[in-house]
């Protein structure tokens, strides 16, 4: 039986945090057992905002190592760097030529990031979602496991594939692109900042205490949770719009403790913050400990990591080239002799 294909990626900008893990990578770990899986470190996306070249190369390798430390198995999944497959950039250009500018101008993430950049906004930042569509469409992906914040980008990828490529250049029963579906976790799809329960936990938040990095040492985790914003009410609860911090921290606890929503609520509904925070701290430290130990082993061995990335690249490149040939032909671009 042909297995369905999953594709996803994380930007190597700064250290991965709890949101990336709980909202996305945790889902990948299960999916790789039943699907053909491609997990990409999207380094070309990372340069859409000003970046430090010395840090990027290191961060890309470190992100790949974190994928593996979180449980992505290179025997089950192809792990690779986006910039190692030239077809991502080429497909992005071809899709650029059919994507209306106003589709990009209304993207929420573009508007948010553009606000932070002032008058230094690159064309690449506007084009970010088209590159993301290229990533996904290149691999005939069936499913794209992401956090909730990526939903709009996934819709754009579907729209470009369907209304700008398949219906214009494909044949009736021979679509050029497969139309991918987003896969968003029921729990943990939007982990919020520790400093403000109304804002998403984000790598780009200048306040480092707003997020827990997957490699944060225990004392730093304890410090960040101790500082995390609370309210003056007693007892933890979910989904009370007036208590976003309570809902967020209880969500994190329910997932990383493995208890699930009902049991976590039962345990914590009569607890004050002073009792809950140490519990959350302990659960977070023990959930991250195996990831951190595994990461330290992997990062000591760059040769092996590079081998994994190379194998991933070869597999990814083969599929990407097949898709590109199909599209080049459909668009009237001459195939190489
Ligand atoms: P990035 O690096 O911002 O986020 C990586 C993944 O983590 C999820 N995520 C969250 N989930 C829950 N709570 C949060 N606070 C949180 N913050 C981030 C994101 O939804 C994402 O799934 N544009 C993508 C990278 C990308 C991509 C792709 C993903 C580029 N090409 C193709 C899928 C398919 C992004 O936001 O990365």
Short mmCIF file of C-alpha atoms and ligand atoms in Angstrom, two decimals:
data_model
loop_
_atom_site.label_atom_id
_atom_site.label_comp_id
_atom_site.label_asym_id
_atom_site.label_seq_id
_atom_site.Cartn_x
_atom_site.Cartn_y
_atom_site.Cartn_z
CA UNK A 1 0.00 0.00 0.00
CA UNK A 2 1.30 3.47 -0.87
CA UNK A 3 1.75 5.49 2.29
CA UNK A 4 0.52 9.06 2.43
CA UNK A 5 3.21 11.68 2.57
CA UNK A 6 3.77 14.29 5.29
CA UNK A 7 5.96 17.36 5.02
CA UNK A 8 6.79 20.00 7.57
CA UNK A 9 9.56 22.32 8.71
CA UNK A 10 10.84 24.71 11.32
CA UNK A 11 12.92 27.83 10.79
CA UNK A 12 16.42 27.69 12.26
CA UNK A 13 16.09 31.11 13.85
CA UNK A 14 17.04 30.88 17.48
CA UNK A 15 16.38 27.94 19.66
CA UNK A 16 13.25 25.81 19.28
CA UNK A 17 10.74 26.29 22.09
CA UNK A 18 7.89 24.44 23.78
CA UNK A 19 5.39 25.78 21.21
CA UNK A 20 7.35 24.31 18.29
CA UNK A 21 7.55 20.98 20.04
CA UNK A 22 4.01 20.71 21.41
CA UNK A 23 2.32 22.31 18.40
CA UNK A 24 4.24 20.64 15.60
CA UNK A 25 7.20 18.30 16.14
CA UNK A 26 5.38 16.09 18.67
CA UNK A 27 2.86 15.35 15.92
CA UNK A 28 5.59 14.52 13.40
CA UNK A 29 6.98 11.84 15.70
CA UNK A 30 3.75 9.84 15.51
CA UNK A 31 3.11 10.51 11.83
CA UNK A 32 6.49 9.18 10.69
CA UNK A 33 5.40 5.69 11.81
CA UNK A 34 2.47 5.57 9.40
CA UNK A 35 3.45 8.00 6.64
CA UNK A 36 6.30 8.71 4.29
CA UNK A 37 7.83 11.65 6.10
CA UNK A 38 9.92 14.66 5.01
CA UNK A 39 11.11 17.12 7.63
CA UNK A 40 12.98 20.14 6.40
CA UNK A 41 15.03 22.77 8.20
CA UNK A 42 13.77 25.86 6.37
CA UNK A 43 16.94 27.95 6.32
CA UNK A 44 15.85 30.01 3.29
CA UNK A 45 12.87 31.21 5.30
CA UNK A 46 15.22 32.21 8.12
CA UNK A 47 16.91 34.85 5.93
CA UNK A 48 13.68 36.74 5.18
CA UNK A 49 14.50 38.85 8.25
CA UNK A 50 17.98 40.23 9.06
CA UNK A 51 20.21 37.35 10.20
CA UNK A 52 23.73 36.54 11.36
CA UNK A 53 25.45 34.24 8.81
CA UNK A 54 27.76 32.78 11.49
CA UNK A 55 24.80 31.71 13.57
CA UNK A 56 22.62 30.41 10.73
CA UNK A 57 24.80 27.47 9.67
CA UNK A 58 25.19 26.34 13.28
CA UNK A 59 21.52 26.84 13.98
CA UNK A 60 20.50 24.76 10.96
CA UNK A 61 22.53 21.76 12.15
CA UNK A 62 21.31 22.27 15.69
CA UNK A 63 17.67 22.33 14.51
CA UNK A 64 18.17 19.07 12.61
CA UNK A 65 19.70 17.55 15.75
CA UNK A 66 16.72 18.76 17.79
CA UNK A 67 14.31 17.10 15.34
CA UNK A 68 16.12 13.84 16.05
CA UNK A 69 16.38 14.46 19.77
CA UNK A 70 12.60 14.95 19.86
CA UNK A 71 12.15 11.55 18.25
CA UNK A 72 12.38 12.03 14.49
CA UNK A 73 14.09 8.86 13.34
CA UNK A 74 16.28 9.21 10.27
CA UNK A 75 15.43 5.64 9.31
CA UNK A 76 11.76 6.52 9.09
CA UNK A 77 11.96 10.14 7.93
CA UNK A 78 14.01 12.20 5.49
CA UNK A 79 15.60 15.12 7.28
CA UNK A 80 17.23 17.81 5.13
CA UNK A 81 18.06 21.48 4.72
CA UNK A 82 15.86 23.53 2.40
CA UNK A 83 18.81 25.36 0.82
CA UNK A 84 20.35 22.02 -0.24
CA UNK A 85 17.51 21.48 -2.72
CA UNK A 86 17.62 24.19 -5.41
CA UNK A 87 14.10 23.28 -6.56
CA UNK A 88 12.60 25.12 -3.55
CA UNK A 89 13.87 28.43 -4.90
CA UNK A 90 13.01 27.62 -8.50
CA UNK A 91 9.47 26.57 -7.68
CA UNK A 92 9.06 29.67 -5.54
CA UNK A 93 9.88 31.80 -8.60
CA UNK A 94 7.47 29.92 -10.84
CA UNK A 95 4.70 30.27 -8.26
CA UNK A 96 5.55 33.96 -7.79
CA UNK A 97 4.66 34.53 -11.40
CA UNK A 98 1.07 33.35 -10.89
CA UNK A 99 0.39 34.52 -7.33
CA UNK A 100 -1.54 37.79 -7.00
CA UNK A 101 0.30 40.37 -4.91
CA UNK A 102 -2.78 41.13 -2.80
CA UNK A 103 -2.95 37.51 -1.62
CA UNK A 104 0.41 38.07 0.04
CA UNK A 105 -0.31 41.56 1.35
CA UNK A 106 -3.19 40.23 3.44
CA UNK A 107 -1.20 37.48 5.20
CA UNK A 108 -1.45 37.97 8.96
CA UNK A 109 2.14 36.91 9.71
CA UNK A 110 3.49 39.26 7.05
CA UNK A 111 1.59 42.17 8.55
CA UNK A 112 2.78 41.33 12.06
CA UNK A 113 6.41 40.84 11.07
CA UNK A 114 6.40 43.88 8.76
CA UNK A 115 5.27 46.05 11.67
CA UNK A 116 8.37 44.98 13.61
CA UNK A 117 10.72 45.60 10.65
CA UNK A 118 9.74 49.24 10.13
CA UNK A 119 10.93 50.42 6.72
CA UNK A 120 13.38 47.57 6.31
CA UNK A 121 10.97 44.97 4.93
CA UNK A 122 12.48 42.64 2.33
CA UNK A 123 10.64 41.30 -0.71
CA UNK A 124 11.54 37.90 0.76
CA UNK A 125 9.39 38.55 3.82
CA UNK A 126 6.39 39.28 1.62
CA UNK A 127 7.20 36.21 -0.46
CA UNK A 128 7.64 33.92 2.59
CA UNK A 129 4.28 32.14 2.07
CA UNK A 130 5.03 31.42 -1.59
CA UNK A 131 8.32 29.76 -0.63
CA UNK A 132 6.37 27.79 1.94
CA UNK A 133 3.84 26.74 -0.72
CA UNK A 134 6.79 25.64 -2.87
CA UNK A 135 8.18 23.54 0.02
CA UNK A 136 4.91 21.71 0.44
CA UNK A 137 3.90 21.30 -3.21
CA UNK A 138 7.32 20.01 -4.30
CA UNK A 139 6.82 16.78 -2.39
CA UNK A 140 3.21 16.00 -3.35
CA UNK A 141 2.49 16.23 0.36
CA UNK A 142 -0.83 14.87 1.58
CA UNK A 143 -0.59 16.27 5.09
CA UNK A 144 1.25 19.18 6.64
CA UNK A 145 1.40 19.01 10.45
CA UNK A 146 1.75 22.56 11.80
CA UNK A 147 0.64 24.83 14.62
CA UNK A 148 -2.47 26.94 14.27
CA UNK A 149 -0.54 30.04 13.19
CA UNK A 150 0.29 28.38 9.87
CA UNK A 151 -3.31 27.74 8.84
CA UNK A 152 -3.54 30.79 6.60
CA UNK A 153 -0.27 29.89 4.86
CA UNK A 154 -1.59 26.41 4.18
CA UNK A 155 -4.78 27.83 2.70
CA UNK A 156 -2.67 30.00 0.41
CA UNK A 157 -0.64 26.99 -0.73
CA UNK A 158 -3.86 25.15 -1.53
CA UNK A 159 -5.26 28.14 -3.44
CA UNK A 160 -2.11 28.61 -5.50
CA UNK A 161 -1.96 24.90 -6.32
CA UNK A 162 -5.62 24.61 -7.25
CA UNK A 163 -6.68 27.87 -8.84
CA UNK A 164 -3.39 29.17 -10.23
CA UNK A 165 -1.64 25.99 -11.39
CA UNK A 166 -3.87 22.91 -11.63
CA UNK A 167 -6.90 24.62 -13.13
CA UNK A 168 -4.86 26.78 -15.51
CA UNK A 169 -2.10 24.45 -16.62
CA UNK A 170 -3.14 20.92 -15.59
CA UNK A 171 -5.28 18.47 -17.48
CA UNK A 172 -8.72 17.40 -16.26
CA UNK A 173 -7.63 14.09 -14.74
CA UNK A 174 -3.97 14.91 -14.41
CA UNK A 175 -3.46 17.62 -11.80
CA UNK A 176 0.07 18.96 -11.59
CA UNK A 177 0.04 19.39 -7.82
CA UNK A 178 -1.52 17.34 -5.09
CA UNK A 179 -3.65 19.55 -2.84
CA UNK A 180 -2.21 19.28 0.69
CA UNK A 181 -4.21 19.38 3.91
CA UNK A 182 -3.08 21.03 7.13
CA UNK A 183 -2.96 18.81 10.19
CA UNK A 184 -3.37 20.80 13.39
CA UNK A 185 -3.25 19.20 16.82
CA UNK A 186 -6.33 19.46 18.97
CA UNK A 187 -4.25 20.29 22.04
CA UNK A 188 -1.15 22.49 21.97
CA UNK A 189 -1.67 24.00 18.50
CA UNK A 190 -1.24 27.46 19.99
CA UNK A 191 1.00 27.67 23.04
CA UNK A 192 1.00 31.18 24.43
CA UNK A 193 3.77 33.37 25.83
CA UNK A 194 4.66 32.97 29.51
CA UNK A 195 4.71 36.74 29.79
CA UNK A 196 1.27 37.33 28.26
CA UNK A 197 -1.37 34.65 27.76
CA UNK A 198 -2.87 36.60 24.86
CA UNK A 199 0.30 36.42 22.74
CA UNK A 200 1.74 33.39 21.00
CA UNK A 201 4.98 31.90 22.36
CA UNK A 202 7.46 33.00 19.72
CA UNK A 203 11.16 32.71 18.89
CA UNK A 204 11.27 36.36 17.91
CA UNK A 205 9.90 37.77 21.19
CA UNK A 206 12.74 39.94 22.59
CA UNK A 207 11.72 38.83 26.11
CA UNK A 208 13.49 35.47 26.56
CA UNK A 209 11.42 34.72 29.66
CA UNK A 210 8.34 34.55 27.45
CA UNK A 211 9.34 31.12 26.12
CA UNK A 212 10.92 27.91 27.33
CA UNK A 213 13.66 26.73 24.99
CA UNK A 214 13.94 22.99 24.44
CA UNK A 215 17.56 23.23 25.60
CA UNK A 216 16.97 25.46 28.62
CA UNK A 217 18.72 24.02 31.71
CA UNK A 218 16.52 23.09 34.72
CA UNK A 219 17.34 26.19 36.77
CA UNK A 220 16.43 28.48 33.87
CA UNK A 221 13.15 26.61 33.32
CA UNK A 222 12.38 27.00 37.02
CA UNK A 223 13.18 30.72 36.88
CA UNK A 224 11.02 31.32 33.80
CA UNK A 225 8.02 29.47 35.24
CA UNK A 226 8.40 31.27 38.54
CA UNK A 227 8.29 34.59 36.64
CA UNK A 228 5.42 33.54 34.35
CA UNK A 229 2.42 35.85 34.47
CA UNK A 230 -0.46 34.72 36.67
CA UNK A 231 -3.70 36.24 37.94
CA UNK A 232 -5.22 36.73 41.35
CA UNK A 233 -7.67 33.82 41.14
CA UNK A 234 -7.43 30.48 42.88
CA UNK A 235 -7.56 27.18 40.95
CA UNK A 236 -6.43 26.37 37.42
CA UNK A 237 -8.93 26.07 34.58
CA UNK A 238 -9.19 25.79 30.78
CA UNK A 239 -10.81 28.12 28.29
CA UNK A 240 -11.81 30.99 30.56
CA UNK A 241 -11.27 34.00 28.26
CA UNK A 242 -10.60 36.14 31.31
CA UNK A 243 -7.79 33.82 32.45
CA UNK A 244 -5.59 33.17 29.38
CA UNK A 245 -2.50 32.44 31.52
CA UNK A 246 -4.30 29.78 33.58
CA UNK A 247 -5.58 28.07 30.45
CA UNK A 248 -2.18 28.18 28.74
CA UNK A 249 -0.12 26.86 31.64
CA UNK A 250 -2.66 24.13 32.38
CA UNK A 251 -2.61 23.14 28.70
CA UNK A 252 1.18 22.86 28.79
CA UNK A 253 0.97 20.81 31.98
CA UNK A 254 -1.75 18.50 30.63
CA UNK A 255 0.35 17.66 27.56
CA UNK A 256 3.83 17.32 29.00
CA UNK A 257 2.73 15.41 32.08
CA UNK A 258 0.93 12.98 29.75
CA UNK A 259 -2.21 13.31 31.91
CA UNK A 260 -4.45 14.84 29.26
CA UNK A 261 -7.04 17.56 29.83
CA UNK A 262 -9.52 15.86 32.17
CA UNK A 263 -7.02 14.41 34.64
CA UNK A 264 -4.91 17.58 34.68
CA UNK A 265 -7.99 19.67 35.39
CA UNK A 266 -9.06 17.33 38.17
CA UNK A 267 -5.62 17.53 39.74
CA UNK A 268 -5.22 21.30 39.49
CA UNK A 269 -8.68 22.88 39.69
CA UNK A 270 -8.38 23.36 43.44
CA UNK A 271 -4.73 24.37 43.41
CA UNK A 272 -3.31 27.83 43.97
CA UNK A 273 -0.51 29.19 41.76
CA UNK A 274 2.03 28.58 44.54
CA UNK A 275 1.34 24.85 44.40
CA UNK A 276 0.84 24.61 40.63
CA UNK A 277 4.02 26.32 39.45
CA UNK A 278 6.45 23.87 41.10
CA UNK A 279 4.39 21.00 39.65
CA UNK A 280 4.59 22.49 36.16
CA UNK A 281 8.31 23.14 36.62
CA UNK A 282 9.01 19.56 37.58
CA UNK A 283 6.92 18.15 34.71
CA UNK A 284 8.63 20.46 32.19
CA UNK A 285 12.13 19.61 33.40
CA UNK A 286 11.49 15.87 33.24
CA UNK A 287 9.81 16.05 29.83
CA UNK A 288 12.76 17.96 28.37
CA UNK A 289 15.51 15.98 30.06
CA UNK A 290 15.55 13.02 27.60
CA UNK A 291 15.47 15.44 24.64
CA UNK A 292 18.41 17.39 26.06
CA UNK A 293 20.47 14.26 26.76
CA UNK A 294 19.83 12.91 23.26
CA UNK A 295 20.63 16.30 21.72
CA UNK A 296 23.99 16.50 23.49
CA UNK A 297 24.94 13.07 22.08
CA UNK A 298 23.89 14.00 18.55
CA UNK A 299 25.55 17.41 18.41
CA UNK A 300 28.90 15.89 19.40
CA UNK A 301 28.86 13.95 16.19
CA UNK A 302 28.60 16.39 13.25
CA UNK A 303 29.81 13.76 10.80
CA UNK A 304 26.83 11.56 11.49
CA UNK A 305 24.44 14.49 11.40
CA UNK A 306 25.79 15.54 8.03
CA UNK A 307 25.34 12.02 6.77
CA UNK A 308 21.69 12.05 7.83
CA UNK A 309 21.20 15.41 6.06
CA UNK A 310 22.91 14.12 2.97
CA UNK A 311 20.74 11.03 2.77
CA UNK A 312 17.66 13.20 3.34
CA UNK A 313 18.80 15.52 0.58
CA UNK A 314 19.21 12.72 -1.98
CA UNK A 315 15.74 11.32 -1.30
CA UNK A 316 14.11 14.77 -1.27
CA UNK A 317 15.91 15.89 -4.42
CA UNK A 318 14.69 12.92 -6.41
CA UNK A 319 11.04 13.66 -5.66
CA UNK A 320 11.48 17.41 -6.05
CA UNK A 321 12.97 16.98 -9.53
CA UNK A 322 10.05 14.80 -10.65
CA UNK A 323 7.59 17.50 -9.58
CA UNK A 324 9.65 20.23 -11.22
CA UNK A 325 9.80 18.36 -14.52
CA UNK A 326 6.02 17.96 -14.49
CA UNK A 327 5.58 21.69 -13.86
CA UNK A 328 8.29 22.90 -16.22
CA UNK A 329 6.66 20.91 -19.01
CA UNK A 330 3.17 22.20 -18.18
CA UNK A 331 4.40 25.79 -18.17
CA UNK A 332 6.16 25.43 -21.52
CA UNK A 333 9.68 25.60 -20.17
CA UNK A 334 12.02 23.52 -22.27
CA UNK A 335 13.25 20.42 -20.43
CA UNK A 336 17.03 19.89 -20.43
CA UNK A 337 18.21 17.49 -23.14
P1 LIG B 1 8.29 28.29 12.69
O1 LIG B 1 9.71 27.97 12.80
O2 LIG B 1 7.83 29.66 13.07
O3 LIG B 1 7.41 27.27 13.54
C1 LIG B 1 7.60 25.89 13.38
C2 LIG B 1 6.34 25.12 13.77
O4 LIG B 1 5.99 25.38 15.12
C3 LIG B 1 4.66 25.83 15.20
N1 LIG B 1 4.57 26.83 16.27
C4 LIG B 1 3.73 26.75 17.30
N2 LIG B 1 2.83 25.83 17.65
C5 LIG B 1 2.14 26.03 18.81
N3 LIG B 1 2.33 27.09 19.61
C6 LIG B 1 3.23 28.06 19.30
N4 LIG B 1 3.41 29.10 20.09
C7 LIG B 1 3.99 27.90 18.10
N5 LIG B 1 4.96 28.63 17.51
C8 LIG B 1 5.30 27.96 16.39
C9 LIG B 1 4.38 26.45 13.84
O5 LIG B 1 2.99 26.50 13.56
C10 LIG B 1 5.11 25.52 12.93
O6 LIG B 1 4.35 24.37 12.65
N6 LIG B 1 6.35 28.91 8.24
C11 LIG B 1 6.71 27.80 9.10
C12 LIG B 1 7.92 27.03 8.60
C13 LIG B 1 7.71 26.40 7.26
C14 LIG B 1 6.87 25.31 6.98
C15 LIG B 1 7.03 25.05 5.59
C16 LIG B 1 6.01 24.54 7.76
C17 LIG B 1 8.33 26.77 6.10
N7 LIG B 1 7.92 25.93 5.08
C18 LIG B 1 6.30 24.04 4.96
C19 LIG B 1 5.30 23.53 7.12
C20 LIG B 1 5.46 23.28 5.74
C21 LIG B 1 6.91 28.34 10.51
O7 LIG B 1 6.13 29.04 11.01
O8 LIG B 1 7.98 27.96 11.19
#
